[in-house]
CSV table of C-alpha atoms and ligand atoms in Angstrom, one decimal:
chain,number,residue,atom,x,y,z
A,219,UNK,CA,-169.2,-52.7,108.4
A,220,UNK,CA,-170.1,-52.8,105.0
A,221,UNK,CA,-168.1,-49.6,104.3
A,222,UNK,CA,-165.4,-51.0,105.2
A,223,UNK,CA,-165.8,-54.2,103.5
A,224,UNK,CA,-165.8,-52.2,100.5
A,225,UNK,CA,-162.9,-50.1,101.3
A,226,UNK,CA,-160.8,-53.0,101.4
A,227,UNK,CA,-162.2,-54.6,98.9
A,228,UNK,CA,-161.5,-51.5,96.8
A,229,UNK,CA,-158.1,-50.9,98.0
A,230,UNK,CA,-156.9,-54.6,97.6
A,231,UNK,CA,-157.8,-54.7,93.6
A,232,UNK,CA,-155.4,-51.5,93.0
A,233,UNK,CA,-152.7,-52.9,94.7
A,234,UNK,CA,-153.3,-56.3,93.1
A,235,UNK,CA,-153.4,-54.5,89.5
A,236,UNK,CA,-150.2,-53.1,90.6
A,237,UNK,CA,-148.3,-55.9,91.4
A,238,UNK,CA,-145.0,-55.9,89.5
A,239,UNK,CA,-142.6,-58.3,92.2
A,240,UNK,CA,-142.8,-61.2,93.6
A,241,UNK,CA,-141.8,-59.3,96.9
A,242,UNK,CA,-145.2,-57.7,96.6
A,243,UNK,CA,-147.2,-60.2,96.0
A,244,UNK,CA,-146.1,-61.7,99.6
A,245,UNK,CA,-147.0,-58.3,100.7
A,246,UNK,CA,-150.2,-58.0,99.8
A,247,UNK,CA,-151.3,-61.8,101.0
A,248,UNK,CA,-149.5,-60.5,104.4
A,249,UNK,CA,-151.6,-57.8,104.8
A,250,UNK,CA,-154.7,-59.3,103.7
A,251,UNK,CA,-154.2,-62.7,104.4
A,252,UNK,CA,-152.5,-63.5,106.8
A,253,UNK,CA,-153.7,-64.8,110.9
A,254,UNK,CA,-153.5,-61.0,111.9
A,255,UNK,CA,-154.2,-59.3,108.1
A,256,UNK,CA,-157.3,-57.1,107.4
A,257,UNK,CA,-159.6,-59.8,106.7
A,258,UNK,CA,-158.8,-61.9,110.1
A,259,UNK,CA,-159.3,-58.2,111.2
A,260,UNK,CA,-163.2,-58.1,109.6
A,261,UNK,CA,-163.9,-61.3,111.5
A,262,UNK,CA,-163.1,-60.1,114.8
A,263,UNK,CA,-165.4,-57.1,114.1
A,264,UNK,CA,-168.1,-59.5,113.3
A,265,UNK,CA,-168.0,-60.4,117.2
A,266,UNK,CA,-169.5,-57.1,118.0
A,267,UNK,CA,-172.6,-57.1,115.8
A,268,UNK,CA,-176.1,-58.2,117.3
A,269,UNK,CA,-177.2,-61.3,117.0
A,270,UNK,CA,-179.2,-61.6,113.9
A,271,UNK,CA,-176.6,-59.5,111.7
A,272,UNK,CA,-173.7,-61.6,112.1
A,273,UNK,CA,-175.2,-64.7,110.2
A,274,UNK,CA,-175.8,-62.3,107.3
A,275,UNK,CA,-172.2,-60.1,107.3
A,276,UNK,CA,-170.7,-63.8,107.8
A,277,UNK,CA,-171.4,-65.2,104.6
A,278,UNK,CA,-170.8,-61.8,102.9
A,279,UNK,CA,-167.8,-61.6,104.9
A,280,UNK,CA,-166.6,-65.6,103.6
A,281,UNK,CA,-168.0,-65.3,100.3
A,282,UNK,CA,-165.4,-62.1,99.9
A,283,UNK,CA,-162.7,-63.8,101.3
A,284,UNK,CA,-163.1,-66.3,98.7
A,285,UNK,CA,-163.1,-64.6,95.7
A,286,UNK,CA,-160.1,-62.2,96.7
A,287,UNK,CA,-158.3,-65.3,97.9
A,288,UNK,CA,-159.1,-66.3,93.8
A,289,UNK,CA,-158.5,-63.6,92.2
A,290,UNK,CA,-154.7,-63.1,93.9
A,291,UNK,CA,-154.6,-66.4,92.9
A,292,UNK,CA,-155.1,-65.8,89.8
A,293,UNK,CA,-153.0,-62.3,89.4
A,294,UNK,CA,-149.8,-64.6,91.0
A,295,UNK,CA,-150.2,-66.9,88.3
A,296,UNK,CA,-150.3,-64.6,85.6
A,297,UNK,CA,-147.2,-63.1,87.1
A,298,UNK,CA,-145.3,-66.4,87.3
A,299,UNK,CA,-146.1,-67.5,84.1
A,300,UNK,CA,-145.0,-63.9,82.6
A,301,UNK,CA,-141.8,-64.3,84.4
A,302,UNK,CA,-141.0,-67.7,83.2
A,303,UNK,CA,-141.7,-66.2,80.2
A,304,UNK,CA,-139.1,-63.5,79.9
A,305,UNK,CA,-136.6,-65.8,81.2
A,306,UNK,CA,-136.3,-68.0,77.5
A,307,UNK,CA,-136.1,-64.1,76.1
A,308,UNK,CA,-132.7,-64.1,77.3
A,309,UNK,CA,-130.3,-63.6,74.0
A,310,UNK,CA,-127.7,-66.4,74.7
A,311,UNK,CA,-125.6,-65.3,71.9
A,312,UNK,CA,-124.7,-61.5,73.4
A,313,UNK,CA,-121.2,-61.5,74.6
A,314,UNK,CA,-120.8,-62.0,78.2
A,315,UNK,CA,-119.7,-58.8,80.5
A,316,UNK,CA,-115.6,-58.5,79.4
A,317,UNK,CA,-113.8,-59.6,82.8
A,318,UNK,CA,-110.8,-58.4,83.8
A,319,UNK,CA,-108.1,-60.7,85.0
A,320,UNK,CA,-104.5,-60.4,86.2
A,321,UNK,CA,-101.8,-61.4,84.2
A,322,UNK,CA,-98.1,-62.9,85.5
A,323,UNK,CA,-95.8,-59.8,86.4
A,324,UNK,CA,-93.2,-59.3,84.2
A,325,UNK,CA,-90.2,-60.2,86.8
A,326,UNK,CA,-92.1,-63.4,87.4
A,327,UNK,CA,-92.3,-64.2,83.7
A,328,UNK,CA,-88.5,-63.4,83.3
A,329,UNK,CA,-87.7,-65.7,87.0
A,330,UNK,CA,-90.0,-68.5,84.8
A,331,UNK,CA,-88.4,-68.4,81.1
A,332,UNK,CA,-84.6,-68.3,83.5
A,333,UNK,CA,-85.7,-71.4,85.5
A,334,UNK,CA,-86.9,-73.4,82.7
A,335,UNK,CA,-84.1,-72.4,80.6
A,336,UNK,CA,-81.6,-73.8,83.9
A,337,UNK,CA,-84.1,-76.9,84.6
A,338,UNK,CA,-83.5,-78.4,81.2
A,339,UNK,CA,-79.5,-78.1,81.7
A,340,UNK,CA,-80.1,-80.3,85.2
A,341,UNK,CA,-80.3,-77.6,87.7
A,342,UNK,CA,-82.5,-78.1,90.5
A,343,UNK,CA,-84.5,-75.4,92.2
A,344,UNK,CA,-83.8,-74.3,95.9
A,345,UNK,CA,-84.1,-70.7,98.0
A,346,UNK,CA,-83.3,-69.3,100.8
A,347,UNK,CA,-84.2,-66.5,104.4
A,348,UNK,CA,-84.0,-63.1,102.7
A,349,UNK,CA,-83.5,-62.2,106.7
A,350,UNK,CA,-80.6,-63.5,106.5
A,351,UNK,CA,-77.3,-63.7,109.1
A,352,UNK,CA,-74.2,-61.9,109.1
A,353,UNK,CA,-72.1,-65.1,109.2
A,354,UNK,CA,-74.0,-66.4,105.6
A,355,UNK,CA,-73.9,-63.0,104.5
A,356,UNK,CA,-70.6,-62.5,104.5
A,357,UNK,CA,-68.4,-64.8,106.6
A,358,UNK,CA,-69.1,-68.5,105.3
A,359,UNK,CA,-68.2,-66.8,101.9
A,360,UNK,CA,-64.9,-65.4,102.3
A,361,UNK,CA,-65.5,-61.5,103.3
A,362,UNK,CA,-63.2,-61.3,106.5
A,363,UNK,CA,-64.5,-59.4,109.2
A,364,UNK,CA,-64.0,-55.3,108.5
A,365,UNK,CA,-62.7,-56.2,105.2
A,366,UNK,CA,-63.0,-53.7,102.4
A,367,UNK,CA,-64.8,-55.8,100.6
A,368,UNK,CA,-68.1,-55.5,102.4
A,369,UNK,CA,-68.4,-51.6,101.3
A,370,UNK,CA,-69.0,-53.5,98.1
A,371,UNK,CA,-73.1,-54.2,98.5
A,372,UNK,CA,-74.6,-51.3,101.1
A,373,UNK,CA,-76.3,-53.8,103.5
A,374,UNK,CA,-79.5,-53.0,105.9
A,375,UNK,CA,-78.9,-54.3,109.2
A,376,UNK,CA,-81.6,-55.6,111.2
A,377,UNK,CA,-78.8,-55.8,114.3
A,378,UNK,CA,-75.0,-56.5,115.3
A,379,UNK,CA,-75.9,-60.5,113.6
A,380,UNK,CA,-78.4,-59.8,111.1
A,381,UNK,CA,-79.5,-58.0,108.0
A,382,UNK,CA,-81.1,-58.2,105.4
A,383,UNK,CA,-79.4,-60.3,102.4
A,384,UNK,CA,-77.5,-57.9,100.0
A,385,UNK,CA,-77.5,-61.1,97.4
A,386,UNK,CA,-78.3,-64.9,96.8
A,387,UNK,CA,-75.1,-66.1,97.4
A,388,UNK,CA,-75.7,-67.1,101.4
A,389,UNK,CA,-77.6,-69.6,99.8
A,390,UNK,CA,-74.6,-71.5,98.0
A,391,UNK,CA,-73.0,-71.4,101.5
A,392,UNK,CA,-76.2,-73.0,102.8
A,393,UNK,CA,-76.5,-75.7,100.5
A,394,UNK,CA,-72.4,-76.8,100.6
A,395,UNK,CA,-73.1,-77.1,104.4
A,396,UNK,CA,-76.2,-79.4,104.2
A,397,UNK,CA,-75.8,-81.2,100.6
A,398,UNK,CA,-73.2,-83.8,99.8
A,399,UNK,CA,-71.9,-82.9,96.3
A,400,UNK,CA,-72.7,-83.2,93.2
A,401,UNK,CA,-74.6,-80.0,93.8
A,402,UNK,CA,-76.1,-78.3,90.5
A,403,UNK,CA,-78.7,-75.6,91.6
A,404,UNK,CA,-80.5,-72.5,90.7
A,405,UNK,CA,-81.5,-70.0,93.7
A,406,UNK,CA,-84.1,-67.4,92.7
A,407,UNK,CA,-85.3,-64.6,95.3
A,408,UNK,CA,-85.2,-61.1,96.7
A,409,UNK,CA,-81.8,-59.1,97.8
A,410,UNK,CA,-81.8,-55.7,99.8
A,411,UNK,CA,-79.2,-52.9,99.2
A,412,UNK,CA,-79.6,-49.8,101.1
A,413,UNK,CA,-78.5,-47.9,97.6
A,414,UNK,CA,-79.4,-44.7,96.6
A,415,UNK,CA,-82.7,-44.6,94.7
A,416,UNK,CA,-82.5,-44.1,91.1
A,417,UNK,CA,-83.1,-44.8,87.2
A,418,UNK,CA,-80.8,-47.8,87.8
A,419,UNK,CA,-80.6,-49.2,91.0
A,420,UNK,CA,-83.7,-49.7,93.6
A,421,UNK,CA,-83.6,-50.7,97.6
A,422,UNK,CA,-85.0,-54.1,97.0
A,423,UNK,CA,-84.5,-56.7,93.6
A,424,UNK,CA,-84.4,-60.1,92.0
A,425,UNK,CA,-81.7,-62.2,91.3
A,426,UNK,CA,-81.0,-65.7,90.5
A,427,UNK,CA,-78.3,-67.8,92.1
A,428,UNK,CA,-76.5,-70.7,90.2
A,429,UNK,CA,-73.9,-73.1,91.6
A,430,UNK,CA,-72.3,-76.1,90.4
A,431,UNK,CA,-69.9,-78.7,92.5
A,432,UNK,CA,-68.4,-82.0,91.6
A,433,UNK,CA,-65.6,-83.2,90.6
A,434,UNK,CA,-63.2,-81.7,87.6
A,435,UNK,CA,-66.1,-78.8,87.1
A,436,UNK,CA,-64.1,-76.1,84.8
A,437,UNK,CA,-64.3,-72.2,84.0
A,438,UNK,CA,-65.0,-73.7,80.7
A,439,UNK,CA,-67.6,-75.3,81.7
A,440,UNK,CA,-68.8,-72.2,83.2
A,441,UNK,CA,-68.4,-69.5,80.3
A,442,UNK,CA,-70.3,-72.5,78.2
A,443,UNK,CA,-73.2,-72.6,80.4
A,444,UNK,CA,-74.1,-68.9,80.1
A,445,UNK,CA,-73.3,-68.4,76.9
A,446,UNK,CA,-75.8,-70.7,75.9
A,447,UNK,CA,-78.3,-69.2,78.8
A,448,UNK,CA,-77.4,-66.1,77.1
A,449,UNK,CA,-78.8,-67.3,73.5
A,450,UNK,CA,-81.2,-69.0,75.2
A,451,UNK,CA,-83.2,-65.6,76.5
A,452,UNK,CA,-81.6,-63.1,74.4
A,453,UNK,CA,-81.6,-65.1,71.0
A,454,UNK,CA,-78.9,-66.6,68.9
A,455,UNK,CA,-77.1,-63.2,68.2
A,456,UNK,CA,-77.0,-61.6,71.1
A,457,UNK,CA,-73.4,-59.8,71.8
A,458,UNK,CA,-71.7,-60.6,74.9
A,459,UNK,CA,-68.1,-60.1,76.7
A,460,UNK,CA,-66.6,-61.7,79.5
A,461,UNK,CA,-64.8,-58.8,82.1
A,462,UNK,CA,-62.6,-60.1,84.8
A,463,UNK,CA,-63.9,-58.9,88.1
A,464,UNK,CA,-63.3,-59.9,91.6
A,465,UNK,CA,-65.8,-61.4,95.0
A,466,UNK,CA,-64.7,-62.6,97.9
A,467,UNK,CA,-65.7,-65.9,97.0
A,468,UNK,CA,-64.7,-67.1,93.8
A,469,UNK,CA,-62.0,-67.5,91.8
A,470,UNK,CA,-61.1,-66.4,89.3
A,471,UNK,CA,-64.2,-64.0,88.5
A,472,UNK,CA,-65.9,-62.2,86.0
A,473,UNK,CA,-68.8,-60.5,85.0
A,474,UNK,CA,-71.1,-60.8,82.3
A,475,UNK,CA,-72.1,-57.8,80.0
A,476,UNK,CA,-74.6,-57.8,76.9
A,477,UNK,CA,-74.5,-55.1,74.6
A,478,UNK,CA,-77.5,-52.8,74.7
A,479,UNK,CA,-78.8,-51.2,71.7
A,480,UNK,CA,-82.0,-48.9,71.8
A,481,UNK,CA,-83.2,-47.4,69.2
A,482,UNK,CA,-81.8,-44.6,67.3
A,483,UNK,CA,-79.5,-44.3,70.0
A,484,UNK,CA,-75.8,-45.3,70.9
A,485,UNK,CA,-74.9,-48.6,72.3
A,486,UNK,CA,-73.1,-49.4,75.2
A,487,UNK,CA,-72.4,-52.3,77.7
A,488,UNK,CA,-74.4,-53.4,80.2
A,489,UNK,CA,-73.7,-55.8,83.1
A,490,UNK,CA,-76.0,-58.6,83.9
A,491,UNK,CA,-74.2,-61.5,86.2
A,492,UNK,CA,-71.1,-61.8,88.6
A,493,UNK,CA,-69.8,-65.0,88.4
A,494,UNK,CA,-66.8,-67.1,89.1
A,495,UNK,CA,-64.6,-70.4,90.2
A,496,UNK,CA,-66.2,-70.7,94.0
A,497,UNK,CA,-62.8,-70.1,95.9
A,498,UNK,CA,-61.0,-73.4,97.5
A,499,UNK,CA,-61.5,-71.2,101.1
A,500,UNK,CA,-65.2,-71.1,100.4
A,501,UNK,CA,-65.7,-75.0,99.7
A,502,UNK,CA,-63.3,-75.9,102.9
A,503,UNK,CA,-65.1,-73.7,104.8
A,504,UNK,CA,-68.6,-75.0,104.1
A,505,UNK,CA,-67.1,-79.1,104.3
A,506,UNK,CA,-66.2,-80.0,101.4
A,507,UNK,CA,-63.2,-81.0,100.5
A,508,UNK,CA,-61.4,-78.6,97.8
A,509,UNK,CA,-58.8,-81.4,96.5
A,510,UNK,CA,-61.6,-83.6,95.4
A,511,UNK,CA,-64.1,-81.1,93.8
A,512,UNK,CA,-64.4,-77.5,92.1
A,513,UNK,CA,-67.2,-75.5,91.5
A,514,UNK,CA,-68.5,-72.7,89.6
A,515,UNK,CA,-71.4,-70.2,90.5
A,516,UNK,CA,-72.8,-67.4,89.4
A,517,UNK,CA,-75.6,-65.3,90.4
A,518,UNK,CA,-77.6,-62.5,87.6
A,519,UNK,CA,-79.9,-59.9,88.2
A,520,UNK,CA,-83.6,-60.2,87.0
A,521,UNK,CA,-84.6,-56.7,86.4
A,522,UNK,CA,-81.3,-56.1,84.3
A,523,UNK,CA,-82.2,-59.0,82.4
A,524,UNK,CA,-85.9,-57.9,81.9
A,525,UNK,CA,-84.5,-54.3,81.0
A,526,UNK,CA,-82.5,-55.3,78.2
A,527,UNK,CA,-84.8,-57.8,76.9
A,528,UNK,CA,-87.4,-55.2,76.5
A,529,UNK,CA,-85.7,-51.7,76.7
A,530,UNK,CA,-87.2,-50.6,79.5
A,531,UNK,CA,-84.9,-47.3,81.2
A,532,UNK,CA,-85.9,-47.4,84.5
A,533,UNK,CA,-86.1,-49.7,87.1
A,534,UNK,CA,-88.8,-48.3,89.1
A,535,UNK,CA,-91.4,-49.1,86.7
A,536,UNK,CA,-91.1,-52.5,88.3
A,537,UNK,CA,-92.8,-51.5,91.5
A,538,UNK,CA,-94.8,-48.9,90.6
A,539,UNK,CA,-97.5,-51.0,90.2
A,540,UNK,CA,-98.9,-48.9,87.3
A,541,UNK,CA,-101.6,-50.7,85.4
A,542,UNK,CA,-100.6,-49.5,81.9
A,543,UNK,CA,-96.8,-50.8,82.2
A,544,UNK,CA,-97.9,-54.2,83.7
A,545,UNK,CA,-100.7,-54.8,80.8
A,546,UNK,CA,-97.7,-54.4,78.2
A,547,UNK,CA,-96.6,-58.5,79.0
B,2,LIG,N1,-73.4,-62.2,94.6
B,2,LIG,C1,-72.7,-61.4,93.6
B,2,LIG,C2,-73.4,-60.1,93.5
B,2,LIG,O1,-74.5,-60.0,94.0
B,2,LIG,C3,-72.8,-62.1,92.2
B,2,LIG,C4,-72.1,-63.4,92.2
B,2,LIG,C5,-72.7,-64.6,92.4
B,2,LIG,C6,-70.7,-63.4,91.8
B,2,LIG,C7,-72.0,-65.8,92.3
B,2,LIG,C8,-70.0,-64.6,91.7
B,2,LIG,C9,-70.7,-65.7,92.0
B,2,LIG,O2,-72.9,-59.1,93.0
């Protein structure tokens, strides 16, 4: 008995010494401590002795508990008080661990410097299904059934009645049917074209739709309002031509180029928006009268404008994903 009083004796003051956690300090009084622990343990054994041992291995059994009871006491303290201790040694004025956060994507900054450029001529904000139906698609704005005209965007049909929009403009049709005019929006969102994949043109892209309606609304009007968009994003010197050009649903049309020069390199042209006089046959066919009001629209591509803005070559880029592009904005 008295052996193996000492052994535990001996073998709880190493592990005390060694107590580095507070995790181990719960250990030990588990194991020593505790209802079923080694000391609990030492009182059962006492039930075995004779009679006239167990008063004496009691008290020596008590008076042990006691002053290993004080002593983890003690070693806890000094632990805790260490602790708290270390704590105030913090140096509050290293800089914190650098974190890493996302930034706006470069087509999304473009969409937000285009909108708030439009919201503060009056333009309200609106969008449409990117599934979208054959009959918005194409028929509410003008492209007769088999016509030619239809070759002109590469569409991916979902079926015989839907597809995936090839551009905004199913939206304008949308809004003449369900607003009463004066209608002055902007219509930003994702088009589809089941093109070829290259440097310049990519199966999926951003454009931003813009139509006017009300009464006496001129091509002048029209030309005015980009040119100024044009300044607007591009600066006060940008270069820019007119180009007649044909859809479906206005007239007459035109497109938009800005002249693009890189570097060290030779300029050219490049095309950034179709745009037009909505056609009398579009406005009649979406219910509204075409003797009382005229309309302009327009509808620009946000990766071209991005492109231009910050000479980037290839479209791709944009959905690549690729860390070291995206960090550039
Ligand atoms: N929807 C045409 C396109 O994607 C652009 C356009 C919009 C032209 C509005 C005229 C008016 O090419």
């Amino acid at each position: 008995m008295l052996d193996k009083i000492e052994q535990i004796v001996k073998n709880f003051n190493s592990e005390i010494e060694n107590a580095t956690q507070k995790d181990i300090f719960e250990e030990i009084r588990n194991k020593y401590f505790s209802r079923k622990g080694l000391i609990a343990e030492l009182f059962e054994d006492l039930k075995q002795l004779s009679k006239d041992e167990k008063p004496k291995y009691g008290q020596l059994l008590n008076q042990t508990k006691n002053e290993l009871n004080a002593i983890f006491e003690k070693y806890l303290e000094n632990y805790s008080s260490k602790n708290l201790e270390s704590s105030f040694n913090l140096d509050l004025t290293l800089p914190s661990k650098k974190k890493n956060l996302g930034t706006k994507h470069i087509l999304n900054q473009t969409l937000l410097e285009i909108k708030d450029i439009f919201k503060g001529l009056g333009f309200s904000i609106y969008d449409g299904p990117e599934l979208e139906s054959d009959y918005y698609n194409f028929e509410a704005l003008n492209f007769p059934k088999d016509h030619p005209a239809r070759d002109m965007q590469d569409t991916f049909f979902v079926n015989k009645n839907f597809l995936l929009r090839t551009h905004t403009s199913p939206v304008q049709a949308r809004l003449m049917q369900s607003t009463k005019p004066p209608i002055r929006a902007i219509i930003p969102g994702k088009v589809y074209r089941n093109e070829a994949i290259s440097a310049k043109s990519y199966c999926l892209f951003h454009q931003v739709e813009g139509l006017f309606i009300d009464k006496d609304v001129t091509f002048a009007e029209l030309t005015g309002t980009l040119i100024y968009f044009a300044k607007q994003y591009f600066g006060e010197n940008v270069k820019y031509r007119f180009r007649p050009s044909f859809f479906p649903f206005t007239e007459p049309s035109s497109e938009v180029d800005i002249w693009w020069q890189p570097k060290g390199k030779t300029g050219r042209w490049l095309e950034i928006l179709g745009c037009g006089m909505v056609d009398p046959n579009v406005l009649e066919f979406n219910g509204i009268d075409s003797e009382e009001y005229t309309g302009y629209a327009f509808g620009l591509g946000i990766e071209r404008m991005t492109m231009l803005k910050y000479g980037i070559d290839d479209i791709r880029i944009f959905f690549d994903n690729d860390k070291r592009f995206l960090k550039q904005f």
